[in-house]
Amino acid sequence: MWATGGDIVKYVTTAKDITDVARVFHFLSEAKGRPTIGLAMGPTGMISRLLSPKFGGYLTFGALSKGQESAPGQPTVQDLIEVYRVKSMDRETVVCGVVGKPVYHSKGPILHNRGFAELNLNYVYVPFLVDDFAHFMSVYSESDFRGFSVTIPYKEDALRLCGDKVEFVAKGIGAVNTVIREKDGELKGYNTDCEGALSAIEDGLRHSGLATNSESPLKDKLFVVIGAGGAGKALAYGAKERHARVAVANRNYERAKTLAESVGAEAIELEKLADFRPETGMILANSTSIGMEPEVTKSPISKDALSAYSLVFDAVYTPKETQLLKDAIEIGAVDVSGEEMFYRQAFAQFKYFTGVPAPERAMRDALSSPPVAHKGTLPTRTPPPRTFPVSAQCSIGMFNGRGLRVSQFVCAYPFKNGWSFSHSAHFGMLMERSQVPSGSFALRY
Ligand code: NAP
């Protein structure tokens, strides 16, 4: 393609797995100063668009607004500029991100990137949509890929991968939610969910005057955890560490028993939770996904059964005020939201990523007042019809507004009254002979 004499070479493929994108990054790195665009389409290709400047890509594409994407997996221009700061990204930029499946609902990028911007750190935080955790970590093994938030379903995979380099609390819980690549290349695992949730609950008790001792206000309290997954383990372990008496209720009772045994707690069948009120003033912590969007009217326990609790915590943070918390407020219990846990576990991760304390105020503001969407403006001028010279080896030359020739490796062939392009046709789009794609534009950084 370089040999065709194009001023700019453009290579676009579709990622089937996030590790495919590494090949696009290598291709960009091989460009040796020749203007080159390299992108991978599709959901798992997203990082090729977000990290293009780091690998020397000539430009990346952004949609003017959501719904106006001209290719699958395209972020908006506003996110590229304001959240991912592509204009200041360079080869030195340190990459962190959240690894999970699904992952694009995560608010981590908004939070961490605002923190990096606030402290003027040359870091970026991106979503990694991953199918195989160990394979992903082995492919993105450069020291620049420094810190990873680990979410569903990889917290136990992360524990295994870090081997004996797992910090005490994470080992006790049996789940790693933070992986750091150290200077010697070794991976070290931590768990910040535990401290994030427990410190939020402790502060909830302190601020409402329910704390009666200076050690931990949870000491000797009866702490009921609903759920025995990753978050449930962190809550049960953390409460036990603070000398609370712990009970675990879970839909799958065997899991409840296993967790209860591992931390020295009591197991309760979920159906019996409504009648479980051995005393008043108990603490309730929901760690199931019940009540999460879109099923926002659901709650893991009836309002009547809440009267035995003085504080109710919900790990669910979308929405911020769940049905469970609404019920807790109505019966006069102290409510602590999952959003508070989310902030606190993220602040701890930020410190692991960067070595400096998180700018908490700025990061909280990032979620409470996210960037306002600007109204995009599409070009109003209809481009003149043009003929794409289609060469034998299926590359086409397009002329952009500045008269630069872009060599784009797409297969173009006559179809009905116009032209079909291999990559476009693949997604069911047809481009007329006289049409050029609209709804996105090349973003030169
Ligand atoms: P997980 O490991 O998959 O565990 C899910 C738990 O929810 C299991 O105990 C499961 O019970 C239970 N569950 C799921 N659907 C249920 C239903 N319909 N009825 C009854 N029980 C149900 O997930 P996780 O990592 O622990 O996360 C759980 C929740 O916590 C999610 O909503 C997540 O967003 C939230 N979370 C929040 C934060 C934060 O920072 N605020 C951090 C981590 C997690 P079974 O064992 O019977 O399947």
CSV table of N, CA and C in Angstrom, one decimal, residues 220-273:
chain,number,residue,atom,x,y,z
A,220,ASP,N,-19.0,-5.9,66.5
A,220,ASP,CA,-20.1,-6.5,67.2
A,220,ASP,C,-21.4,-6.4,66.5
A,221,LYS,N,-21.5,-5.6,65.5
A,221,LYS,CA,-22.9,-5.5,64.8
A,221,LYS,C,-23.2,-6.8,64.0
A,222,LEU,N,-24.5,-7.0,63.8
A,222,LEU,CA,-24.8,-8.1,63.0
A,222,LEU,C,-25.0,-7.6,61.5
A,223,PHE,N,-24.1,-8.1,60.7
A,223,PHE,CA,-23.9,-7.6,59.3
A,223,PHE,C,-24.4,-8.7,58.3
A,224,VAL,N,-25.6,-8.4,57.7
A,224,VAL,CA,-26.2,-9.4,56.8
A,224,VAL,C,-25.8,-9.0,55.3
A,225,VAL,N,-25.2,-10.0,54.6
A,225,VAL,CA,-24.8,-9.8,53.2
A,225,VAL,C,-25.8,-10.6,52.4
A,226,ILE,N,-26.4,-10.0,51.4
A,226,ILE,CA,-27.2,-10.7,50.4
A,226,ILE,C,-26.3,-10.9,49.2
A,227,GLY,N,-26.1,-12.1,48.8
A,227,GLY,CA,-25.2,-12.4,47.6
A,227,GLY,C,-23.9,-13.0,48.0
A,228,ALA,N,-23.4,-13.9,47.2
A,228,ALA,CA,-22.1,-14.6,47.5
A,228,ALA,C,-21.2,-14.6,46.3
A,229,GLY,N,-21.3,-13.6,45.4
A,229,GLY,CA,-20.4,-13.4,44.3
A,229,GLY,C,-19.2,-12.6,44.7
A,230,GLY,N,-18.6,-12.0,43.7
A,230,GLY,CA,-17.4,-11.2,44.0
A,230,GLY,C,-17.6,-10.1,45.0
A,231,ALA,N,-18.6,-9.3,44.9
A,231,ALA,CA,-18.9,-8.2,45.8
A,231,ALA,C,-19.3,-8.8,47.2
A,232,GLY,N,-20.1,-9.8,47.2
A,232,GLY,CA,-20.5,-10.5,48.4
A,232,GLY,C,-19.3,-10.9,49.2
A,233,LYS,N,-18.4,-11.6,48.6
A,233,LYS,CA,-17.2,-12.0,49.2
A,233,LYS,C,-16.4,-10.9,49.9
A,234,ALA,N,-16.3,-9.8,49.1
A,234,ALA,CA,-15.5,-8.6,49.6
A,234,ALA,C,-16.2,-8.0,50.9
A,235,LEU,N,-17.6,-8.0,50.8
A,235,LEU,CA,-18.3,-7.4,51.9
A,235,LEU,C,-18.2,-8.3,53.2
A,236,ALA,N,-18.4,-9.6,53.0
A,236,ALA,CA,-18.4,-10.6,54.1
A,236,ALA,C,-17.0,-10.6,54.7
A,237,TYR,N,-15.9,-10.6,53.9
A,237,TYR,CA,-14.6,-10.6,54.4
A,237,TYR,C,-14.2,-9.3,55.2
A,238,GLY,N,-14.6,-8.2,54.6
A,238,GLY,CA,-14.3,-6.9,55.2
A,238,GLY,C,-15.0,-6.7,56.5
A,239,ALA,N,-16.3,-7.2,56.5
A,239,ALA,CA,-17.1,-7.0,57.8
A,239,ALA,C,-16.5,-7.9,58.9
A,240,LYS,N,-16.1,-9.1,58.5
A,240,LYS,CA,-15.5,-10.0,59.5
A,240,LYS,C,-14.1,-9.4,60.0
A,241,GLU,N,-13.4,-8.9,59.1
A,241,GLU,CA,-12.1,-8.2,59.5
A,241,GLU,C,-12.3,-7.1,60.5
A,242,ARG,N,-13.5,-6.5,60.4
A,242,ARG,CA,-13.8,-5.4,61.4
A,242,ARG,C,-14.6,-5.9,62.6
A,243,HIS,N,-14.5,-7.2,62.8
A,243,HIS,CA,-15.1,-7.8,63.9
A,243,HIS,C,-16.6,-7.7,64.0
A,244,ALA,N,-17.3,-7.6,62.9
A,244,ALA,CA,-18.7,-7.7,62.9
A,244,ALA,C,-19.1,-9.2,62.9
A,245,ARG,N,-20.4,-9.5,63.3
A,245,ARG,CA,-20.9,-10.8,63.2
A,245,ARG,C,-21.6,-10.9,61.9
A,246,VAL,N,-21.2,-11.9,61.0
A,246,VAL,CA,-21.7,-11.8,59.6
A,246,VAL,C,-22.6,-13.0,59.3
A,247,ALA,N,-23.7,-12.6,58.6
A,247,ALA,CA,-24.6,-13.7,58.0
A,247,ALA,C,-24.7,-13.5,56.5
A,248,VAL,N,-24.7,-14.6,55.8
A,248,VAL,CA,-24.7,-14.5,54.3
A,248,VAL,C,-26.0,-15.2,53.8
A,249,ALA,N,-26.8,-14.5,53.0
A,249,ALA,CA,-28.0,-15.1,52.3
A,249,ALA,C,-27.7,-15.0,50.8
A,250,ASN,N,-28.0,-16.1,50.1
A,250,ASN,CA,-27.8,-16.2,48.7
A,250,ASN,C,-28.8,-17.1,48.0
A,251,ARG,N,-29.2,-16.7,46.8
A,251,ARG,CA,-30.1,-17.6,46.0
A,251,ARG,C,-29.6,-19.0,46.0
A,252,ASN,N,-28.4,-19.2,45.6
A,252,ASN,CA,-27.8,-20.5,45.6
A,252,ASN,C,-27.2,-20.7,47.0
A,253,TYR,N,-27.9,-21.5,47.7
A,253,TYR,CA,-27.6,-21.7,49.2
A,253,TYR,C,-26.2,-22.3,49.4
A,254,GLU,N,-25.8,-23.2,48.5
A,254,GLU,CA,-24.5,-23.8,48.6
A,254,GLU,C,-23.4,-22.8,48.6
A,255,ARG,N,-23.6,-21.8,47.7
A,255,ARG,CA,-22.6,-20.7,47.6
A,255,ARG,C,-22.6,-19.9,48.9
A,256,ALA,N,-23.8,-19.7,49.5
A,256,ALA,CA,-23.8,-18.9,50.7
A,256,ALA,C,-23.1,-19.7,51.8
A,257,LYS,N,-23.3,-21.0,51.8
A,257,LYS,CA,-22.6,-21.8,52.9
A,257,LYS,C,-21.1,-21.8,52.7
A,258,THR,N,-20.6,-21.9,51.4
A,258,THR,CA,-19.2,-21.9,51.2
A,258,THR,C,-18.6,-20.6,51.6
A,259,LEU,N,-19.2,-19.5,51.3
A,259,LEU,CA,-18.7,-18.2,51.7
A,259,LEU,C,-18.7,-18.1,53.2
A,260,ALA,N,-19.9,-18.4,53.8
A,260,ALA,CA,-20.0,-18.3,55.3
A,260,ALA,C,-18.9,-19.1,56.0
A,261,GLU,N,-18.6,-20.3,55.5
A,261,GLU,CA,-17.6,-21.2,56.1
A,261,GLU,C,-16.2,-20.5,56.0
A,262,SER,N,-16.0,-19.9,54.8
A,262,SER,CA,-14.6,-19.4,54.6
A,262,SER,C,-14.3,-18.2,55.4
A,263,VAL,N,-15.3,-17.4,55.8
A,263,VAL,CA,-15.0,-16.2,56.7
A,263,VAL,C,-15.5,-16.4,58.1
A,264,GLY,N,-16.1,-17.5,58.4
A,264,GLY,CA,-16.6,-17.8,59.8
A,264,GLY,C,-17.9,-17.0,60.0
A,265,ALA,N,-18.9,-17.2,59.1
A,265,ALA,CA,-20.2,-16.5,59.2
A,265,ALA,C,-21.3,-17.6,59.2
A,266,GLU,N,-22.5,-17.1,59.4
A,266,GLU,CA,-23.7,-17.9,59.4
A,266,GLU,C,-24.3,-17.8,57.9
A,267,ALA,N,-24.8,-19.0,57.4
A,267,ALA,CA,-25.5,-19.0,56.1
A,267,ALA,C,-27.0,-19.0,56.3
A,268,ILE,N,-27.7,-18.2,55.5
A,268,ILE,CA,-29.2,-18.1,55.6
A,268,ILE,C,-29.7,-18.4,54.2
A,269,GLU,N,-30.9,-19.1,54.1
A,269,GLU,CA,-31.5,-19.3,52.8
A,269,GLU,C,-32.2,-18.0,52.5
A,270,LEU,N,-32.1,-17.6,51.2
A,270,LEU,CA,-32.6,-16.3,50.8
A,270,LEU,C,-34.1,-16.2,51.1
A,271,GLU,N,-34.9,-17.3,51.0
A,271,GLU,CA,-36.3,-17.2,51.2
A,271,GLU,C,-36.6,-16.9,52.7
A,272,LYS,N,-35.7,-17.3,53.6
A,272,LYS,CA,-35.9,-17.1,55.0
A,272,LYS,C,-35.4,-15.7,55.5
A,273,LEU,N,-34.9,-14.9,54.6
A,273,LEU,CA,-34.3,-13.7,55.0
A,273,LEU,C,-35.3,-12.7,55.6
